[in-house]
Tab-separated table of N, CA, C and O in Angstrom:
chain	number	residue	atom	x	y	z
A	175	MET	N	-3.247	-30.014	5.191
A	175	MET	CA	-2.562	-28.737	5.182
A	175	MET	C	-1.059	-28.974	5.236
A	175	MET	O	-0.564	-29.712	6.083
A	176	LYS	N	-0.350	-28.351	4.340
A	176	LYS	CA	1.087	-28.517	4.260
A	176	LYS	C	1.773	-27.400	5.046
A	176	LYS	O	1.439	-26.225	4.877
A	177	LEU	N	2.741	-27.760	5.899
A	177	LEU	CA	3.507	-26.772	6.643
A	177	LEU	C	4.783	-26.446	5.876
A	177	LEU	O	5.484	-27.339	5.407
A	178	LEU	N	5.057	-25.170	5.772
A	178	LEU	CA	6.274	-24.740	5.094
A	178	LEU	C	7.401	-24.604	6.098
A	178	LEU	O	7.199	-24.104	7.202
A	179	LYS	N	8.560	-25.042	5.714
A	179	LYS	CA	9.734	-24.937	6.561
A	179	LYS	C	10.215	-23.492	6.548
A	179	LYS	O	10.345	-22.884	5.492
A	180	GLY	N	10.494	-22.945	7.712
A	180	GLY	CA	10.985	-21.579	7.810
A	180	GLY	C	12.496	-21.498	7.660
A	180	GLY	O	13.207	-22.501	7.744
A	181	LYS	N	12.971	-20.301	7.435
A	181	LYS	CA	14.413	-20.091	7.329
A	181	LYS	C	15.052	-20.129	8.714
A	181	LYS	O	14.460	-19.682	9.694
A	182	THR	N	16.257	-20.668	8.761
A	182	THR	CA	17.052	-20.702	9.990
A	182	THR	C	18.479	-20.279	9.672
A	182	THR	O	18.924	-20.367	8.519
A	183	TRP	N	19.188	-19.835	10.686
A	183	TRP	CA	20.593	-19.462	10.505
A	183	TRP	C	21.421	-20.738	10.465
A	183	TRP	O	21.447	-21.504	11.424
A	184	GLN	N	22.075	-20.968	9.332
A	184	GLN	CA	22.846	-22.187	9.122
A	184	GLN	C	24.314	-21.859	8.870
A	184	GLN	O	24.636	-20.888	8.181
A	185	HIS	N	25.175	-22.696	9.423
A	185	HIS	CA	26.614	-22.507	9.252
A	185	HIS	C	26.976	-22.589	7.769
A	185	HIS	O	26.577	-23.521	7.072
A	186	GLU	N	27.724	-21.602	7.302
A	186	GLU	CA	28.158	-21.575	5.906
A	186	GLU	C	29.633	-21.917	5.785
A	186	GLU	O	30.036	-22.725	4.962
A	187	ILE	N	30.474	-21.255	6.612
A	187	ILE	CA	31.918	-21.476	6.517
A	187	ILE	C	32.595	-21.016	7.800
A	187	ILE	O	32.117	-20.109	8.474
A	188	THR	N	33.693	-21.674	8.108
A	188	THR	CA	34.587	-21.237	9.170
A	188	THR	C	35.881	-20.835	8.483
A	188	THR	O	36.370	-21.553	7.612
A	189	GLY	N	36.403	-19.671	8.845
A	189	GLY	CA	37.614	-19.200	8.187
A	189	GLY	C	38.482	-18.383	9.115
A	189	GLY	O	38.102	-18.071	10.240
A	190	VAL	N	39.638	-18.026	8.607
A	190	VAL	CA	40.591	-17.257	9.403
A	190	VAL	C	40.432	-15.767	9.151
A	190	VAL	O	39.978	-15.339	8.086
A	191	ASP	N	40.788	-15.005	10.147
A	191	ASP	CA	40.701	-13.553	10.107
A	191	ASP	C	41.433	-13.005	8.881
A	191	ASP	O	42.598	-13.313	8.654
A	192	GLY	N	40.721	-12.246	8.069
A	192	GLY	CA	41.323	-11.590	6.912
A	192	GLY	C	41.308	-12.386	5.629
A	192	GLY	O	41.662	-11.870	4.576
A	193	ASN	N	40.898	-13.656	5.680
A	193	ASN	CA	40.951	-14.477	4.472
A	193	ASN	C	39.858	-15.549	4.487
A	193	ASN	O	40.136	-16.722	4.717
A	194	THR	N	38.633	-15.129	4.245
A	194	THR	CA	37.517	-16.068	4.205
A	194	THR	C	36.611	-15.718	3.028
A	194	THR	O	36.173	-14.576	2.899
A	195	ILE	N	36.337	-16.688	2.182
A	195	ILE	CA	35.493	-16.469	1.012
A	195	ILE	C	34.032	-16.717	1.386
A	195	ILE	O	33.658	-17.805	1.814
A	196	LEU	N	33.227	-15.658	1.242
A	196	LEU	CA	31.788	-15.718	1.475
A	196	LEU	C	31.134	-14.920	0.372
A	196	LEU	O	31.607	-13.834	0.029
A	197	PHE	N	30.094	-15.416	-0.221
A	197	PHE	CA	29.431	-14.792	-1.377
A	197	PHE	C	30.398	-14.637	-2.563
A	197	PHE	O	30.263	-13.734	-3.377
A	198	GLY	N	31.395	-15.508	-2.642
A	198	GLY	CA	32.339	-15.495	-3.757
A	198	GLY	C	33.456	-14.468	-3.650
A	198	GLY	O	34.229	-14.296	-4.593
A	199	VAL	N	33.549	-13.781	-2.498
A	199	VAL	CA	34.587	-12.757	-2.303
A	199	VAL	C	35.212	-12.935	-0.920
A	199	VAL	O	34.646	-13.587	-0.042
A	200	ASN	N	36.366	-12.316	-0.719
A	200	ASN	CA	36.954	-12.282	0.618
A	200	ASN	C	36.131	-11.292	1.431
A	200	ASN	O	36.215	-10.082	1.232
A	201	ILE	N	35.320	-11.783	2.344
A	201	ILE	CA	34.382	-10.952	3.087
A	201	ILE	C	35.087	-9.882	3.919
A	201	ILE	O	34.514	-8.831	4.209
A	202	PHE	N	36.339	-10.102	4.261
A	202	PHE	CA	37.090	-9.130	5.054
A	202	PHE	C	37.540	-7.920	4.224
A	202	PHE	O	38.007	-6.939	4.784
A	203	ASP	N	37.386	-7.985	2.906
A	203	ASP	CA	37.722	-6.848	2.048
A	203	ASP	C	36.575	-5.841	1.955
A	203	ASP	O	36.710	-4.822	1.294
A	204	TYR	N	35.450	-6.122	2.599
A	204	TYR	CA	34.252	-5.282	2.502
A	204	TYR	C	33.886	-4.702	3.864
A	204	TYR	O	34.231	-5.277	4.910
A	205	GLU	N	33.168	-3.581	3.837
A	205	GLU	CA	32.724	-2.946	5.063
A	205	GLU	C	31.459	-3.626	5.563
A	205	GLU	O	30.452	-3.687	4.860
A	206	TRP	N	31.504	-4.122	6.781
A	206	TRP	CA	30.356	-4.763	7.393
A	206	TRP	C	29.547	-3.699	8.133
A	206	TRP	O	30.091	-2.930	8.912
A	207	LYS	N	28.256	-3.670	7.911
A	207	LYS	CA	27.380	-2.745	8.631
A	207	LYS	C	26.533	-3.540	9.615
A	207	LYS	O	25.839	-4.483	9.223
A	208	SER	N	26.599	-3.146	10.875
A	208	SER	CA	25.836	-3.831	11.901
A	208	SER	C	24.344	-3.556	11.737
A	208	SER	O	23.938	-2.434	11.441
A	209	THR	N	23.540	-4.586	11.948
A	209	THR	CA	22.083	-4.420	11.953
A	209	THR	C	21.588	-4.162	13.373
A	209	THR	O	20.398	-3.945	13.578
A	210	HIS	N	22.494	-4.230	14.333
A	210	HIS	CA	22.184	-4.100	15.761
A	210	HIS	C	21.285	-5.232	16.243
A	210	HIS	O	20.544	-5.084	17.201
A	211	LYS	N	21.355	-6.343	15.533
A	211	LYS	CA	20.633	-7.560	15.915
A	211	LYS	C	21.661	-8.668	16.103
A	211	LYS	O	22.792	-8.570	15.622
A	212	SER	N	21.249	-9.715	16.788
A	212	SER	CA	22.135	-10.865	16.968
A	212	SER	C	21.308	-12.142	16.921
A	212	SER	O	20.075	-12.110	16.976
A	213	VAL	N	22.004	-13.244	16.828
A	213	VAL	CA	21.356	-14.546	16.731
A	213	VAL	C	22.195	-15.564	17.501
A	213	VAL	O	23.419	-15.458	17.558
A	214	LYS	N	21.509	-16.538	18.099
A	214	LYS	CA	22.216	-17.633	18.761
A	214	LYS	C	22.478	-18.712	17.730
A	214	LYS	O	21.576	-19.115	17.002
A	215	VAL	N	23.729	-19.159	17.668
A	215	VAL	CA	24.132	-20.195	16.721
A	215	VAL	C	24.920	-21.267	17.459
A	215	VAL	O	25.404	-21.038	18.562
A	216	CYS	N	25.061	-22.410	16.824
A	216	CYS	CA	25.839	-23.520	17.382
A	216	CYS	C	27.080	-23.752	16.539
A	216	CYS	O	27.004	-23.803	15.315
A	217	ASP	N	28.210	-23.899	17.213
A	217	ASP	CA	29.450	-24.270	16.539
A	217	ASP	C	29.223	-25.637	15.896
A	217	ASP	O	28.832	-26.581	16.585
A	218	PRO	N	29.445	-25.764	14.571
A	218	PRO	CA	29.159	-27.039	13.893
A	218	PRO	C	30.096	-28.169	14.302
A	218	PRO	O	29.759	-29.342	14.135
A	219	LEU	N	31.234	-27.842	14.867
A	219	LEU	CA	32.214	-28.865	15.222
A	219	LEU	C	32.036	-29.355	16.657
A	219	LEU	O	32.053	-30.557	16.922
A	220	TYR	N	31.841	-28.399	17.598
A	220	TYR	CA	31.799	-28.761	19.013
A	220	TYR	C	30.418	-28.600	19.657
A	220	TYR	O	30.233	-28.982	20.797
A	221	GLY	N	29.474	-27.994	18.938
A	221	GLY	CA	28.135	-27.842	19.462
A	221	GLY	C	27.966	-26.732	20.491
A	221	GLY	O	26.900	-26.585	21.072
A	222	GLN	N	29.020	-25.958	20.732
A	222	GLN	CA	28.940	-24.857	21.692
A	222	GLN	C	28.057	-23.744	21.134
A	222	GLN	O	28.114	-23.429	19.953
A	223	GLU	N	27.239	-23.147	21.996
A	223	GLU	CA	26.349	-22.065	21.566
A	223	GLU	C	27.070	-20.720	21.657
A	223	GLU	O	27.800	-20.455	22.608
A	224	TYR	N	26.845	-19.880	20.652
A	224	TYR	CA	27.411	-18.531	20.595
A	224	TYR	C	26.307	-17.540	20.260
A	224	TYR	O	25.292	-17.915	19.670
A	225	LYS	N	26.528	-16.293	20.583
A	225	LYS	CA	25.645	-15.210	20.178
A	225	LYS	C	26.447	-14.343	19.214
A	225	LYS	O	27.398	-13.667	19.615
A	226	PHE	N	26.081	-14.393	17.918
A	226	PHE	CA	26.808	-13.666	16.883
A	226	PHE	C	25.981	-12.492	16.380
A	226	PHE	O	24.749	-12.574	16.287
A	227	ALA	N	26.668	-11.424	16.028
A	227	ALA	CA	26.029	-10.236	15.465
A	227	ALA	C	25.619	-10.494	14.013
A	227	ALA	O	26.245	-11.296	13.311
A	228	ILE	N	24.569	-9.805	13.582
A	228	ILE	CA	24.108	-9.890	12.199
A	228	ILE	C	24.566	-8.629	11.471
A	228	ILE	O	24.408	-7.512	11.988
A	229	TYR	N	25.132	-8.823	10.289
A	229	TYR	CA	25.686	-7.725	9.489
A	229	TYR	C	25.086	-7.730	8.088
A	229	TYR	O	24.592	-8.751	7.622
A	230	THR	N	25.209	-6.584	7.419
A	230	THR	CA	24.940	-6.504	5.988
A	230	THR	C	26.200	-5.992	5.320
A	230	THR	O	27.032	-5.325	5.934
A	231	VAL	N	26.330	-6.319	4.042
A	231	VAL	CA	27.479	-5.890	3.255
A	231	VAL	C	27.010	-5.704	1.812
A	231	VAL	O	26.131	-6.433	1.351
A	232	MET	N	27.557	-4.713	1.128
A	232	MET	CA	27.236	-4.486	-0.288
A	232	MET	C	28.314	-5.141	-1.146
A	232	MET	O	29.503	-4.813	-1.008
A	233	ILE	N	27.890	-6.054	-2.010
A	233	ILE	CA	28.808	-6.737	-2.921
A	233	ILE	C	28.231	-6.608	-4.320
A	233	ILE	O	27.128	-7.083	-4.579
A	234	ASN	N	28.962	-5.937	-5.193
A	234	ASN	CA	28.516	-5.710	-6.570
A	234	ASN	C	27.106	-5.126	-6.633
A	234	ASN	O	26.266	-5.559	-7.428
A	235	GLY	N	26.840	-4.157	-5.768
A	235	GLY	CA	25.560	-3.468	-5.770
A	235	GLY	C	24.419	-4.223	-5.122
A	235	GLY	O	23.281	-3.756	-5.115
A	236	GLN	N	24.698	-5.397	-4.565
A	236	GLN	CA	23.651	-6.198	-3.927
A	236	GLN	C	23.937	-6.306	-2.431
A	236	GLN	O	25.046	-6.652	-2.026
A	237	GLU	N	22.908	-6.021	-1.618
A	237	GLU	CA	23.070	-6.127	-0.172
A	237	GLU	C	22.919	-7.586	0.254
A	237	GLU	O	21.974	-8.266	-0.143
A	238	ARG	N	23.865	-8.043	1.040
A	238	ARG	CA	23.850	-9.417	1.561
A	238	ARG	C	23.831	-9.358	3.078
A	238	ARG	O	24.408	-8.460	3.679
A	239	GLU	N	23.209	-10.348	3.699
A	239	GLU	CA	23.123	-10.397	5.156
A	239	GLU	C	23.764	-11.683	5.653
A	239	GLU	O	23.616	-12.743	5.050
A	240	PHE	N	24.469	-11.589	6.775
A	240	PHE	CA	25.104	-12.753	7.381
A	240	PHE	C	25.309	-12.506	8.865
A	240	PHE	O	25.288	-11.366	9.327
A	241	ALA	N	25.490	-13.574	9.604
A	241	ALA	CA	25.859	-13.499	11.017
A	241	ALA	C	27.302	-13.976	11.117
A	241	ALA	O	27.710	-14.909	10.411
A	242	ALA	N	28.071	-13.319	11.986
A	242	ALA	CA	29.476	-13.694	12.107
A	242	ALA	C	29.989	-13.418	13.512
A	242	ALA	O	29.508	-12.519	14.199
A	243	GLY	N	30.970	-14.205	13.906
A	243	GLY	CA	31.644	-14.013	15.181
A	243	GLY	C	32.832	-14.938	15.267
A	243	GLY	O	33.010	-15.828	14.427
A	244	GLU	N	33.643	-14.722	16.290
A	244	GLU	CA	34.849	-15.527	16.460
A	244	GLU	C	34.574	-16.753	17.320
A	244	GLU	O	34.048	-16.642	18.422
A	245	PHE	N	34.922	-17.921	16.795
A	245	PHE	CA	34.876	-19.150	17.574
A	245	PHE	C	36.052	-19.181	18.547
A	245	PHE	O	35.937	-19.640	19.667
A	246	SER	N	37.188	-18.716	18.065
A	246	SER	CA	38.396	-18.587	18.879
A	246	SER	C	39.238	-17.490	18.237
A	246	SER	O	38.851	-16.934	17.208
A	247	ASN	N	40.369	-17.184	18.820
A	247	ASN	CA	41.190	-16.089	18.340
A	247	ASN	C	41.491	-16.224	16.847
A	247	ASN	O	42.139	-17.176	16.422
A	248	CYS	N	40.961	-15.286	16.050
A	248	CYS	CA	41.181	-15.203	14.603
A	248	CYS	C	40.511	-16.331	13.796
A	248	CYS	O	40.809	-16.509	12.621
A	249	VAL	N	39.642	-17.105	14.407
A	249	VAL	CA	38.886	-18.144	13.709
A	249	VAL	C	37.414	-17.745	13.755
A	249	VAL	O	36.806	-17.706	14.818
A	250	TRP	N	36.868	-17.419	12.576
A	250	TRP	CA	35.523	-16.869	12.452
A	250	TRP	C	34.542	-17.898	11.935
A	250	TRP	O	34.872	-18.696	11.057
A	251	GLY	N	33.311	-17.798	12.418
A	251	GLY	CA	32.211	-18.584	11.902
A	251	GLY	C	31.234	-17.666	11.201
A	251	GLY	O	30.956	-16.557	11.678
A	252	PHE	N	30.734	-18.094	10.048
A	252	PHE	CA	29.785	-17.311	9.254
A	252	PHE	C	28.522	-18.137	9.035
A	252	PHE	O	28.598	-19.317	8.674
A	253	TYR	N	27.372	-17.480	9.220
A	253	TYR	CA	26.068	-18.124	9.112
A	253	TYR	C	25.193	-17.342	8.160
A	253	TYR	O	25.239	-16.108	8.136
A	254	LEU	N	24.401	-18.083	7.378
A	254	LEU	CA	23.448	-17.471	6.444
A	254	LEU	C	22.047	-17.951	6.780
A	254	LEU	O	21.868	-19.087	7.239
A	255	LEU	N	21.074	-17.099	6.522
A	255	LEU	CA	19.681	-17.445	6.746
A	255	LEU	C	19.184	-18.222	5.528
A	255	LEU	O	19.128	-17.707	4.421
A	256	LYS	N	18.877	-19.512	5.732
A	256	LYS	CA	18.503	-20.400	4.636
A	256	LYS	C	17.332	-21.300	5.023
A	256	LYS	O	17.069	-21.507	6.186
A	257	TYR	N	16.706	-21.884	3.984
A	257	TYR	CA	15.671	-22.900	4.200
A	257	TYR	C	16.331	-24.211	4.504
A	257	TYR	O	17.384	-24.526	4.107
């Protein structure tokens, strides 16, 4: 029996407030809608655990989901659910 690997929240990019490219666009130019859910993630650089909110955003008519939060003042971490 083969076990399938499940999706996990994986670090996609760390960027600065107001200027971070996610899904091919500056994610700060779009309205983020809260899902009222959150996820625990690990900072890829220091290994510190954070609890980030999960959001959706409409980009070119397609809804995208991501988790985001601040690692430090104006430094954001973005996570995507991937295999």
